[in-house]
Amino acid sequence: MNHIPAQHPDPDDQALDEAYRKTAWRVMPLLMVCFLVAYLDRVNVGFAKLQMLDDLAFSEAVYGLGAGIFFIGYLMFEVPSNIALHRFGARRWIARIMVTWGLLSAAMMFVQTPWSFYALRFLIGVAEAGFFPGIIFYLTTWFPGHRRGVMVALFICALPISNLLGSLISGYIMQYMNGVAGYAGWQWLFVIEGLPAVFLGMAVFCLLRDRIADASWLSEAEKRGMQAAIDRDNQGKQGHSVREGLLNPKIWLLGAVYFCLVMGQYIISFWMPTIIRNSGIDQPWVIGLLSAIPFAAAAVAMVLVGRSSDRHHEYRWHVAICATLGAAGVLFGTLLGDNLWLAMIGLTVGTAAMISSLPVFWGMPTAVVGGAAAAAGIALINSMGNVAGFFATIVVGWMTQLTGSTQAAMYMMAAVLVMGGALGLCVPKARLDLRSAAPVAAAQRP
């Protein structure tokens, strides 16, 4: 959260910088931990799969449908959830989201039949609906566009960190808690990784604030300065009603780009442990250790890509190049899947590039709409990403069962990523240069 001072800083600007710095330290660590736990709860089913399919006699198709049906619940309630957040306030709504999904995620330990698997995954999707787009919208109410890119990148950094820690923790739980108190390792996995969300929900309710005016850590002058910056940032954006956010063609184009990026992300998250196991590794903790490597690389790469995007004031080519490199890396890892180390090189490059496209991408929608339109538009884009998550898990499960290999699905994912990069280049460039009107402020962002 360091900043580069301007050559001749104005005292008022320096005071505002300090206000944003204090706000970032107060808000961002909690949001990052929440996202870390949220994503861990979403993808831990990929590790549970290594044991639960045999324990419960589930097929690959049953797993694919169960993993994917989460996104149906998420999709159905995402836009209403984000509108509710805009109406009732982030503090209450995000706390509600985290408590309900944490309890439901822990309840996954009691799954015995395909239908109970489907039902709980659907309900978890309903409970979590609106969390990610809600946070993206929440950041628009605190940080203007020329400061928000860094905050979004910090928030999304929790994604590779979650995969990294989740791979290590999940592998350990699966191997060393299997049979403890009569429960399987995959059952302990859901409980241990689900309940922290409940406690974090309580922390959100106590610590988060809905508006700049409610920030007890800011002086009255700092509040006025930050609110004025938000008001200026919202001037000139297209539409402020829910309807305008849902019907804006640029939002739909961005949704198509996000669909392609998310398909690649979820295929990797859900099937990487399986790909590594197929290369000849059978110990869960070793699979977890190796699965963490690509996400560790992604945590570094996304910061470097984000800085490059900020430095060049450019989004489209960064998204396109990352998506194409992601496709190339996955193809390399798939074609050489029989060789563990070559496969890991491909998966590491592909995963790092793929995930690095996400924080850059989220700089695009917030440049297009404001107000309630932003809440609805961001939720719509994320909903299209969740359609991709559902489609990816269903198709990969079906193709894997049909062909006996994940290769065909990986080829499909690579093609979709390239398509997403191409669509990203179609987004109008003029709408995305947030910093041209505020070069000094951009140099001073926290």
GROMACS .gro file of C-alpha atoms in nm:
model
  446
    1MET     CA    1   0.000   0.000   0.000
    2ASN     CA    2   0.298   0.228  -0.053
    3HIS     CA    3   0.261   0.523  -0.285
    4ILE     CA    4   0.477   0.728  -0.518
    5PRO     CA    5   0.463   1.093  -0.415
    6ALA     CA    6   0.402   1.363  -0.671
    7GLN     CA    7   0.679   1.612  -0.735
    8HIS     CA    8   0.484   1.896  -0.574
    9PRO     CA    9   0.221   1.739  -0.350
   10ASP     CA   10  -0.062   1.958  -0.230
   11PRO     CA   11  -0.122   1.942   0.149
   12ASP     CA   12  -0.487   1.852   0.089
   13ASP     CA   13  -0.383   1.570  -0.143
   14GLN     CA   14  -0.138   1.441   0.116
   15ALA     CA   15  -0.413   1.439   0.379
   16LEU     CA   16  -0.641   1.250   0.140
   17ASP     CA   17  -0.365   0.999   0.068
   18GLU     CA   18  -0.339   0.934   0.440
   19ALA     CA   19  -0.717   0.885   0.464
   20TYR     CA   20  -0.709   0.626   0.187
   21ARG     CA   21  -0.412   0.453   0.347
   22LYS     CA   22  -0.592   0.424   0.679
   23THR     CA   23  -0.905   0.299   0.506
   24ALA     CA   24  -0.712   0.039   0.307
   25TRP     CA   25  -0.547  -0.100   0.621
   26ARG     CA   26  -0.882  -0.106   0.803
   27VAL     CA   27  -1.091  -0.267   0.527
   28MET     CA   28  -0.871  -0.473   0.294
   29PRO     CA   29  -0.718  -0.734   0.531
   30LEU     CA   30  -1.062  -0.842   0.651
   31LEU     CA   31  -1.202  -0.858   0.296
   32MET     CA   32  -0.900  -1.057   0.176
   33VAL     CA   33  -0.936  -1.313   0.455
   34CYS     CA   34  -1.309  -1.343   0.381
   35PHE     CA   35  -1.240  -1.410   0.012
   36LEU     CA   36  -0.966  -1.656   0.099
   37VAL     CA   37  -1.207  -1.860   0.311
   38ALA     CA   38  -1.490  -1.819   0.058
   39TYR     CA   39  -1.288  -1.954  -0.230
   40LEU     CA   40  -1.144  -2.232  -0.017
   41ASP     CA   41  -1.498  -2.346   0.068
   42ARG     CA   42  -1.593  -2.332  -0.298
   43VAL     CA   43  -1.315  -2.547  -0.442
   44ASN     CA   44  -1.231  -2.785  -0.155
   45VAL     CA   45  -1.471  -3.031  -0.318
   46GLY     CA   46  -1.191  -3.087  -0.572
   47PHE     CA   47  -0.974  -3.238  -0.298
   48ALA     CA   48  -1.262  -3.416  -0.126
   49LYS     CA   49  -1.323  -3.588  -0.461
   50LEU     CA   50  -1.003  -3.791  -0.418
   51GLN     CA   51  -1.168  -3.991  -0.137
   52MET     CA   52  -1.541  -3.931  -0.142
   53LEU     CA   53  -1.599  -4.075  -0.491
   54ASP     CA   54  -1.470  -4.413  -0.374
   55ASP     CA   55  -1.631  -4.392  -0.030
   56LEU     CA   56  -1.974  -4.300  -0.168
   57ALA     CA   57  -1.947  -4.486  -0.502
   58PHE     CA   58  -2.004  -4.165  -0.704
   59SER     CA   59  -1.914  -4.153  -1.072
   60GLU     CA   60  -1.720  -3.872  -1.241
   61ALA     CA   61  -2.048  -3.751  -1.392
   62VAL     CA   62  -2.214  -3.736  -1.048
   63TYR     CA   63  -1.919  -3.539  -0.916
   64GLY     CA   64  -1.924  -3.302  -1.214
   65LEU     CA   65  -2.295  -3.232  -1.171
   66GLY     CA   66  -2.259  -3.185  -0.795
   67ALA     CA   67  -1.961  -2.954  -0.831
   68GLY     CA   68  -2.139  -2.757  -1.101
   69ILE     CA   69  -2.486  -2.729  -0.949
   70PHE     CA   70  -2.337  -2.484  -0.698
   71PHE     CA   71  -2.333  -2.231  -0.980
   72ILE     CA   72  -2.702  -2.273  -1.055
   73GLY     CA   73  -2.793  -2.160  -0.703
   74TYR     CA   74  -2.533  -1.884  -0.721
   75LEU     CA   75  -2.659  -1.767  -1.060
   76MET     CA   76  -3.026  -1.760  -0.959
   77PHE     CA   77  -2.966  -1.540  -0.656
   78GLU     CA   78  -2.660  -1.335  -0.750
   79VAL     CA   79  -2.824  -1.024  -0.896
   80PRO     CA   80  -3.097  -1.010  -0.625
   81SER     CA   81  -2.826  -1.056  -0.360
   82ASN     CA   82  -2.618  -0.768  -0.492
   83ILE     CA   83  -2.925  -0.545  -0.511
   84ALA     CA   84  -3.004  -0.640  -0.151
   85LEU     CA   85  -2.649  -0.549  -0.051
   86HIS     CA   86  -2.693  -0.209  -0.215
   87ARG     CA   87  -3.020  -0.161  -0.027
   88PHE     CA   88  -2.943  -0.300   0.319
   89GLY     CA   89  -2.570  -0.232   0.345
   90ALA     CA   90  -2.258  -0.442   0.301
   91ARG     CA   91  -2.197  -0.506   0.671
   92ARG     CA   92  -2.523  -0.694   0.733
   93TRP     CA   93  -2.544  -0.865   0.397
   94ILE     CA   94  -2.187  -0.993   0.372
   95ALA     CA   95  -2.209  -1.117   0.732
   96ARG     CA   96  -2.529  -1.305   0.644
   97ILE     CA   97  -2.367  -1.457   0.337
   98MET     CA   98  -2.064  -1.584   0.528
   99VAL     CA   99  -2.251  -1.735   0.823
  100THR     CA  100  -2.499  -1.927   0.607
  101TRP     CA  101  -2.248  -2.061   0.356
  102GLY     CA  102  -2.006  -2.161   0.635
  103LEU     CA  103  -2.270  -2.370   0.809
  104LEU     CA  104  -2.383  -2.532   0.483
  105SER     CA  105  -2.026  -2.605   0.376
  106ALA     CA  106  -1.958  -2.779   0.707
  107ALA     CA  107  -2.280  -2.980   0.659
  108MET     CA  108  -2.123  -3.138   0.349
  109MET     CA  109  -1.962  -3.391   0.585
  110PHE     CA  110  -2.302  -3.563   0.610
  111VAL     CA  111  -2.342  -3.626   0.234
  112GLN     CA  112  -2.426  -3.990   0.162
  113THR     CA  113  -2.619  -3.995  -0.167
  114PRO     CA  114  -2.594  -3.810  -0.500
  115TRP     CA  115  -2.915  -3.620  -0.420
  116SER     CA  116  -2.788  -3.496  -0.084
  117PHE     CA  117  -2.466  -3.393  -0.261
  118TYR     CA  118  -2.663  -3.200  -0.524
  119ALA     CA  119  -2.895  -3.037  -0.268
  120LEU     CA  120  -2.617  -2.909  -0.042
  121ARG     CA  121  -2.405  -2.782  -0.329
  122PHE     CA  122  -2.709  -2.594  -0.464
  123LEU     CA  123  -2.784  -2.440  -0.123
  124ILE     CA  124  -2.420  -2.336  -0.077
  125GLY     CA  125  -2.445  -2.154  -0.410
  126VAL     CA  126  -2.764  -1.979  -0.294
  127ALA     CA  127  -2.601  -1.881   0.036
  128GLU     CA  128  -2.281  -1.747  -0.120
  129ALA     CA  129  -2.456  -1.565  -0.407
  130GLY     CA  130  -2.347  -1.206  -0.436
  131PHE     CA  131  -2.032  -1.224  -0.223
  132PHE     CA  132  -1.766  -1.151  -0.485
  133PRO     CA  133  -1.959  -0.893  -0.692
  134GLY     CA  134  -2.082  -0.743  -0.367
  135ILE     CA  135  -1.725  -0.677  -0.254
  136ILE     CA  136  -1.631  -0.535  -0.596
  137PHE     CA  137  -1.929  -0.298  -0.571
  138TYR     CA  138  -1.846  -0.218  -0.207
  139LEU     CA  139  -1.497  -0.104  -0.311
  140THR     CA  140  -1.654   0.140  -0.560
  141THR     CA  141  -1.822   0.318  -0.266
  142TRP     CA  142  -1.489   0.380  -0.089
  143PHE     CA  143  -1.219   0.415  -0.357
  144PRO     CA  144  -1.241   0.618  -0.682
  145GLY     CA  145  -1.137   0.455  -1.008
  146HIS     CA  146  -0.776   0.578  -1.009
  147ARG     CA  147  -0.722   0.418  -0.666
  148ARG     CA  148  -0.948   0.117  -0.692
  149GLY     CA  149  -0.733  -0.097  -0.923
  150VAL     CA  150  -0.478  -0.159  -0.649
  151MET     CA  151  -0.752  -0.248  -0.401
  152VAL     CA  152  -0.916  -0.495  -0.641
  153ALA     CA  153  -0.577  -0.656  -0.709
  154LEU     CA  154  -0.513  -0.690  -0.335
  155PHE     CA  155  -0.856  -0.844  -0.285
  156ILE     CA  156  -0.818  -1.093  -0.569
  157CYS     CA  157  -0.470  -1.188  -0.443
  158ALA     CA  158  -0.665  -1.395  -0.193
  159LEU     CA  159  -0.764  -1.629  -0.478
  160PRO     CA  160  -0.421  -1.782  -0.552
  161ILE     CA  161  -0.331  -1.763  -0.182
  162SER     CA  162  -0.649  -1.957  -0.104
  163ASN     CA  163  -0.560  -2.222  -0.359
  164LEU     CA  164  -0.203  -2.236  -0.228
  165LEU     CA  165  -0.298  -2.272   0.139
  166GLY     CA  166  -0.600  -2.483   0.054
  167SER     CA  167  -0.387  -2.731  -0.139
  168LEU     CA  168  -0.150  -2.772   0.154
  169ILE     CA  169  -0.416  -2.780   0.427
  170SER     CA  170  -0.657  -3.000   0.232
  171GLY     CA  171  -0.388  -3.252   0.145
  172TYR     CA  172  -0.280  -3.272   0.509
  173ILE     CA  173  -0.637  -3.311   0.641
  174MET     CA  174  -0.721  -3.577   0.384
  175GLN     CA  175  -0.419  -3.789   0.470
  176TYR     CA  176  -0.370  -3.745   0.843
  177MET     CA  177  -0.727  -3.704   0.971
  178ASN     CA  178  -0.873  -3.989   0.772
  179GLY     CA  179  -1.047  -4.215   1.023
  180VAL     CA  180  -1.022  -3.978   1.323
  181ALA     CA  181  -1.332  -4.021   1.544
  182GLY     CA  182  -1.473  -4.254   1.278
  183TYR     CA  183  -1.496  -3.989   1.007
  184ALA     CA  184  -1.323  -3.989   0.669
  185GLY     CA  185  -1.064  -3.730   0.575
  186TRP     CA  186  -1.298  -3.565   0.325
  187GLN     CA  187  -1.561  -3.520   0.600
  188TRP     CA  188  -1.311  -3.347   0.829
  189LEU     CA  189  -1.209  -3.133   0.533
  190PHE     CA  190  -1.553  -2.979   0.498
  191VAL     CA  191  -1.591  -2.912   0.871
  192ILE     CA  192  -1.247  -2.763   0.932
  193GLU     CA  193  -1.259  -2.541   0.624
  194GLY     CA  194  -1.627  -2.444   0.657
  195LEU     CA  195  -1.666  -2.319   1.013
  196PRO     CA  196  -1.412  -2.030   0.990
  197ALA     CA  197  -1.656  -1.855   0.755
  198VAL     CA  198  -1.912  -1.839   1.037
  199PHE     CA  199  -1.670  -1.660   1.271
  200LEU     CA  200  -1.557  -1.427   0.994
  201GLY     CA  201  -1.919  -1.336   0.929
  202MET     CA  202  -1.946  -1.221   1.289
  203ALA     CA  203  -1.625  -1.019   1.249
  204VAL     CA  204  -1.763  -0.852   0.936
  205PHE     CA  205  -2.078  -0.749   1.122
  206CYS     CA  206  -1.873  -0.592   1.401
  207LEU     CA  207  -1.589  -0.432   1.202
  208LEU     CA  208  -1.709  -0.338   0.854
  209ARG     CA  209  -1.876  -0.003   0.781
  210ASP     CA  210  -2.130   0.061   0.505
  211ARG     CA  211  -2.042   0.419   0.414
  212ILE     CA  212  -1.756   0.666   0.429
  213ALA     CA  213  -1.970   0.874   0.666
  214ASP     CA  214  -1.970   0.582   0.915
  215ALA     CA  215  -1.590   0.541   0.925
  216SER     CA  216  -1.484   0.609   1.283
  217TRP     CA  217  -1.114   0.604   1.185
  218LEU     CA  218  -1.155   0.913   0.961
  219SER     CA  219  -1.182   1.277   1.055
  220GLU     CA  220  -1.474   1.482   0.922
  221ALA     CA  221  -1.246   1.654   0.672
  222GLU     CA  222  -1.117   1.316   0.548
  223LYS     CA  223  -1.471   1.188   0.509
  224ARG     CA  224  -1.570   1.493   0.303
  225GLY     CA  225  -1.262   1.460   0.082
  226MET     CA  226  -1.315   1.090   0.016
  227GLN     CA  227  -1.686   1.131  -0.055
  228ALA     CA  228  -1.616   1.420  -0.294
  229ALA     CA  229  -1.371   1.195  -0.483
  230ILE     CA  230  -1.638   0.924  -0.515
  231ASP     CA  231  -1.895   1.178  -0.634
  232ARG     CA  232  -1.655   1.306  -0.901
  233ASP     CA  233  -1.574   0.950  -1.004
  234ASN     CA  234  -1.942   0.872  -1.063
  235GLN     CA  235  -1.993   1.171  -1.292
  236GLY     CA  236  -2.019   1.070  -1.657
  237LYS     CA  237  -2.076   0.699  -1.597
  238GLN     CA  238  -2.352   0.539  -1.798
  239GLY     CA  239  -2.667   0.493  -1.596
  240HIS     CA  240  -2.743   0.458  -1.228
  241SER     CA  241  -3.054   0.239  -1.227
  242VAL     CA  242  -3.066  -0.140  -1.200
  243ARG     CA  243  -3.230  -0.165  -1.542
  244GLU     CA  244  -2.952   0.035  -1.711
  245GLY     CA  245  -2.688  -0.186  -1.553
  246LEU     CA  246  -2.857  -0.504  -1.677
  247LEU     CA  247  -2.919  -0.381  -2.033
  248ASN     CA  248  -2.588  -0.207  -2.104
  249PRO     CA  249  -2.431  -0.386  -2.407
  250LYS     CA  250  -2.078  -0.322  -2.276
  251ILE     CA  251  -2.170  -0.514  -1.960
  252TRP     CA  252  -2.282  -0.810  -2.170
  253LEU     CA  253  -1.959  -0.802  -2.373
  254LEU     CA  254  -1.757  -0.794  -2.053
  255GLY     CA  255  -1.968  -1.081  -1.923
  256ALA     CA  256  -1.872  -1.288  -2.230
  257VAL     CA  257  -1.503  -1.217  -2.164
  258TYR     CA  258  -1.541  -1.316  -1.800
  259PHE     CA  259  -1.726  -1.635  -1.897
  260CYS     CA  260  -1.420  -1.752  -2.088
  261LEU     CA  261  -1.168  -1.655  -1.819
  262VAL     CA  262  -1.366  -1.821  -1.540
  263MET     CA  263  -1.412  -2.143  -1.733
  264GLY     CA  264  -1.037  -2.187  -1.740
  265GLN     CA  265  -0.999  -2.090  -1.375
  266TYR     CA  266  -1.252  -2.343  -1.245
  267ILE     CA  267  -1.137  -2.631  -1.460
  268ILE     CA  268  -0.790  -2.586  -1.313
  269SER     CA  269  -0.919  -2.543  -0.956
  270PHE     CA  270  -1.148  -2.848  -0.963
  271TRP     CA  271  -0.932  -3.086  -1.167
  272MET     CA  272  -0.569  -2.999  -1.091
  273PRO     CA  273  -0.546  -3.256  -0.807
  274THR     CA  274  -0.679  -3.521  -1.047
  275ILE     CA  275  -0.434  -3.420  -1.322
  276ILE     CA  276  -0.141  -3.445  -1.078
  277ARG     CA  277  -0.263  -3.780  -0.945
  278ASN     CA  278  -0.285  -3.912  -1.302
  279SER     CA  279   0.084  -3.831  -1.349
  280GLY     CA  280   0.167  -4.100  -1.092
  281ILE     CA  281   0.141  -3.928  -0.751
  282ASP     CA  282  -0.094  -4.103  -0.506
  283GLN     CA  283  -0.025  -3.947  -0.163
  284PRO     CA  284  -0.280  -3.669  -0.087
  285TRP     CA  285  -0.031  -3.447   0.097
  286VAL     CA  286   0.215  -3.463  -0.196
  287ILE     CA  287  -0.068  -3.382  -0.438
  288GLY     CA  288  -0.155  -3.087  -0.214
  289LEU     CA  289   0.206  -2.968  -0.208
  290LEU     CA  290   0.240  -2.986  -0.587
  291SER     CA  291  -0.101  -2.822  -0.640
  292ALA     CA  292   0.017  -2.525  -0.434
  293ILE     CA  293   0.308  -2.446  -0.668
  294PRO     CA  294   0.105  -2.302  -0.960
  295PHE     CA  295  -0.098  -2.085  -0.723
  296ALA     CA  296   0.214  -1.955  -0.548
  297ALA     CA  297   0.342  -1.849  -0.891
  298ALA     CA  298   0.004  -1.690  -0.965
  299ALA     CA  299   0.016  -1.480  -0.646
  300VAL     CA  300   0.342  -1.324  -0.767
  301ALA     CA  301   0.245  -1.299  -1.133
  302MET     CA  302  -0.085  -1.121  -1.073
  303VAL     CA  303   0.091  -0.842  -0.879
  304LEU     CA  304   0.343  -0.797  -1.161
  305VAL     CA  305   0.071  -0.797  -1.426
  306GLY     CA  306  -0.138  -0.553  -1.224
  307ARG     CA  307   0.156  -0.313  -1.191
  308SER     CA  308   0.221  -0.337  -1.564
  309SER     CA  309  -0.145  -0.260  -1.637
  310ASP     CA  310  -0.134   0.043  -1.406
  311ARG     CA  311   0.194   0.166  -1.550
  312HIS     CA  312   0.074   0.145  -1.911
  313HIS     CA  313  -0.288   0.251  -1.832
  314GLU     CA  314  -0.406  -0.050  -2.034
  315TYR     CA  315  -0.642  -0.343  -1.968
  316ARG     CA  316  -0.737  -0.512  -2.294
  317TRP     CA  317  -0.402  -0.642  -2.413
  318HIS     CA  318  -0.306  -0.751  -2.063
  319VAL     CA  319  -0.621  -0.965  -2.045
  320ALA     CA  320  -0.568  -1.103  -2.397
  321ILE     CA  321  -0.202  -1.193  -2.343
  322CYS     CA  322  -0.268  -1.354  -2.004
  323ALA     CA  323  -0.556  -1.561  -2.145
  324THR     CA  324  -0.344  -1.680  -2.440
  325LEU     CA  325  -0.048  -1.770  -2.217
  326GLY     CA  326  -0.290  -1.954  -1.989
  327ALA     CA  327  -0.415  -2.160  -2.282
  328ALA     CA  328  -0.061  -2.237  -2.401
  329GLY     CA  329   0.053  -2.342  -2.054
  330VAL     CA  330  -0.241  -2.575  -2.000
  331LEU     CA  331  -0.192  -2.735  -2.343
  332PHE     CA  332   0.178  -2.789  -2.267
  333GLY     CA  333   0.099  -2.945  -1.930
  334THR     CA  334  -0.171  -3.166  -2.079
  335LEU     CA  335   0.030  -3.293  -2.375
  336LEU     CA  336   0.323  -3.380  -2.145
  337GLY     CA  337   0.107  -3.507  -1.860
  338ASP     CA  338   0.298  -3.835  -1.834
  339ASN     CA  339   0.607  -3.641  -1.722
  340LEU     CA  340   0.533  -3.490  -1.381
  341TRP     CA  341   0.785  -3.205  -1.395
  342LEU     CA  342   0.705  -3.095  -1.749
  343ALA     CA  343   0.336  -3.113  -1.666
  344MET     CA  344   0.397  -2.896  -1.357
  345ILE     CA  345   0.582  -2.636  -1.566
  346GLY     CA  346   0.286  -2.614  -1.803
  347LEU     CA  347   0.028  -2.602  -1.523
  348THR     CA  348   0.230  -2.338  -1.336
  349VAL     CA  349   0.266  -2.106  -1.635
  350GLY     CA  350  -0.095  -2.161  -1.742
  351THR     CA  351  -0.244  -2.109  -1.396
  352ALA     CA  352  -0.033  -1.801  -1.320
  353ALA     CA  353  -0.125  -1.635  -1.649
  354MET     CA  354  -0.491  -1.731  -1.627
  355ILE     CA  355  -0.541  -1.598  -1.274
  356SER     CA  356  -0.338  -1.283  -1.346
  357SER     CA  357  -0.602  -1.179  -1.600
  358LEU     CA  358  -0.871  -1.146  -1.331
  359PRO     CA  359  -0.771  -0.831  -1.136
  360VAL     CA  360  -0.693  -0.657  -1.465
  361PHE     CA  361  -1.032  -0.758  -1.601
  362TRP     CA  362  -1.219  -0.613  -1.302
  363GLY     CA  363  -1.079  -0.272  -1.386
  364MET     CA  364  -1.309  -0.269  -1.689
  365PRO     CA  365  -1.670  -0.289  -1.557
  366THR     CA  366  -1.627  -0.021  -1.291
  367ALA     CA  367  -1.531   0.225  -1.567
  368VAL     CA  368  -1.866   0.177  -1.741
  369VAL     CA  369  -2.150   0.218  -1.489
  370GLY     CA  370  -2.215   0.369  -1.147
  371GLY     CA  371  -2.471   0.362  -0.864
  372ALA     CA  372  -2.725   0.080  -0.855
  373ALA     CA  373  -2.634   0.008  -1.217
  374ALA     CA  374  -2.285  -0.085  -1.101
  375ALA     CA  375  -2.422  -0.327  -0.840
  376ALA     CA  376  -2.649  -0.495  -1.097
  377GLY     CA  377  -2.395  -0.487  -1.381
  378ILE     CA  378  -2.110  -0.633  -1.176
  379ALA     CA  379  -2.344  -0.903  -1.045
  380LEU     CA  380  -2.456  -0.984  -1.401
  381ILE     CA  381  -2.096  -1.020  -1.519
  382ASN     CA  382  -2.012  -1.244  -1.226
  383SER     CA  383  -2.330  -1.445  -1.292
  384MET     CA  384  -2.206  -1.516  -1.644
  385GLY     CA  385  -1.881  -1.633  -1.488
  386ASN     CA  386  -2.077  -1.871  -1.270
  387VAL     CA  387  -2.259  -2.006  -1.575
  388ALA     CA  388  -1.909  -2.085  -1.702
  389GLY     CA  389  -1.828  -2.259  -1.374
  390PHE     CA  390  -2.138  -2.476  -1.402
  391PHE     CA  391  -2.078  -2.551  -1.769
  392ALA     CA  392  -1.709  -2.630  -1.710
  393THR     CA  393  -1.766  -2.878  -1.428
  394ILE     CA  394  -2.051  -3.058  -1.605
  395VAL     CA  395  -1.871  -3.086  -1.940
  396VAL     CA  396  -1.535  -3.186  -1.791
  397GLY     CA  397  -1.698  -3.452  -1.574
  398TRP     CA  398  -1.889  -3.591  -1.870
  399MET     CA  399  -1.591  -3.578  -2.110
  400THR     CA  400  -1.359  -3.734  -1.853
  401GLN     CA  401  -1.599  -4.023  -1.794
  402LEU     CA  402  -1.658  -4.069  -2.168
  403THR     CA  403  -1.292  -4.063  -2.277
  404GLY     CA  404  -1.125  -4.184  -1.957
  405SER     CA  405  -0.892  -3.881  -1.967
  406THR     CA  406  -0.897  -3.508  -1.894
  407GLN     CA  407  -0.710  -3.423  -2.215
  408ALA     CA  408  -1.012  -3.344  -2.434
  409ALA     CA  409  -1.152  -3.111  -2.168
  410MET     CA  410  -0.818  -2.930  -2.137
  411TYR     CA  411  -0.810  -2.872  -2.514
  412MET     CA  412  -1.159  -2.725  -2.496
  413MET     CA  413  -1.056  -2.497  -2.209
  414ALA     CA  414  -0.755  -2.368  -2.402
  415ALA     CA  415  -0.976  -2.276  -2.698
  416VAL     CA  416  -1.222  -2.092  -2.471
  417LEU     CA  417  -0.939  -1.894  -2.309
  418VAL     CA  418  -0.810  -1.779  -2.647
  419MET     CA  419  -1.164  -1.674  -2.738
  420GLY     CA  420  -1.190  -1.476  -2.415
  421GLY     CA  421  -0.869  -1.290  -2.492
  422ALA     CA  422  -0.997  -1.203  -2.838
  423LEU     CA  423  -1.327  -1.075  -2.699
  424GLY     CA  424  -1.135  -0.863  -2.449
  425LEU     CA  425  -0.975  -0.677  -2.737
  426CYS     CA  426  -1.325  -0.588  -2.862
  427VAL     CA  427  -1.406  -0.383  -2.548
  428PRO     CA  428  -1.400  -0.011  -2.644
  429LYS     CA  429  -1.066   0.133  -2.540
  430ALA     CA  430  -1.182   0.489  -2.476
  431ARG     CA  431  -1.409   0.387  -2.190
  432LEU     CA  432  -1.132   0.217  -1.997
  433ASP     CA  433  -0.872   0.490  -1.947
  434LEU     CA  434  -0.967   0.583  -1.591
  435ARG     CA  435  -0.644   0.768  -1.514
  436SER     CA  436  -0.614   1.008  -1.803
  437ALA     CA  437  -0.829   1.264  -1.625
  438ALA     CA  438  -0.643   1.237  -1.297
  439PRO     CA  439  -0.271   1.178  -1.356
  440VAL     CA  440  -0.158   1.337  -1.031
  441ALA     CA  441  -0.406   1.141  -0.824
  442ALA     CA  442  -0.296   0.821  -0.998
  443ALA     CA  443   0.063   0.886  -0.891
  444GLN     CA  444  -0.052   0.929  -0.535
  445ARG     CA  445  -0.283   0.632  -0.493
  446PRO     CA  446  -0.219   0.414  -0.183
   0.00000   0.00000   0.00000
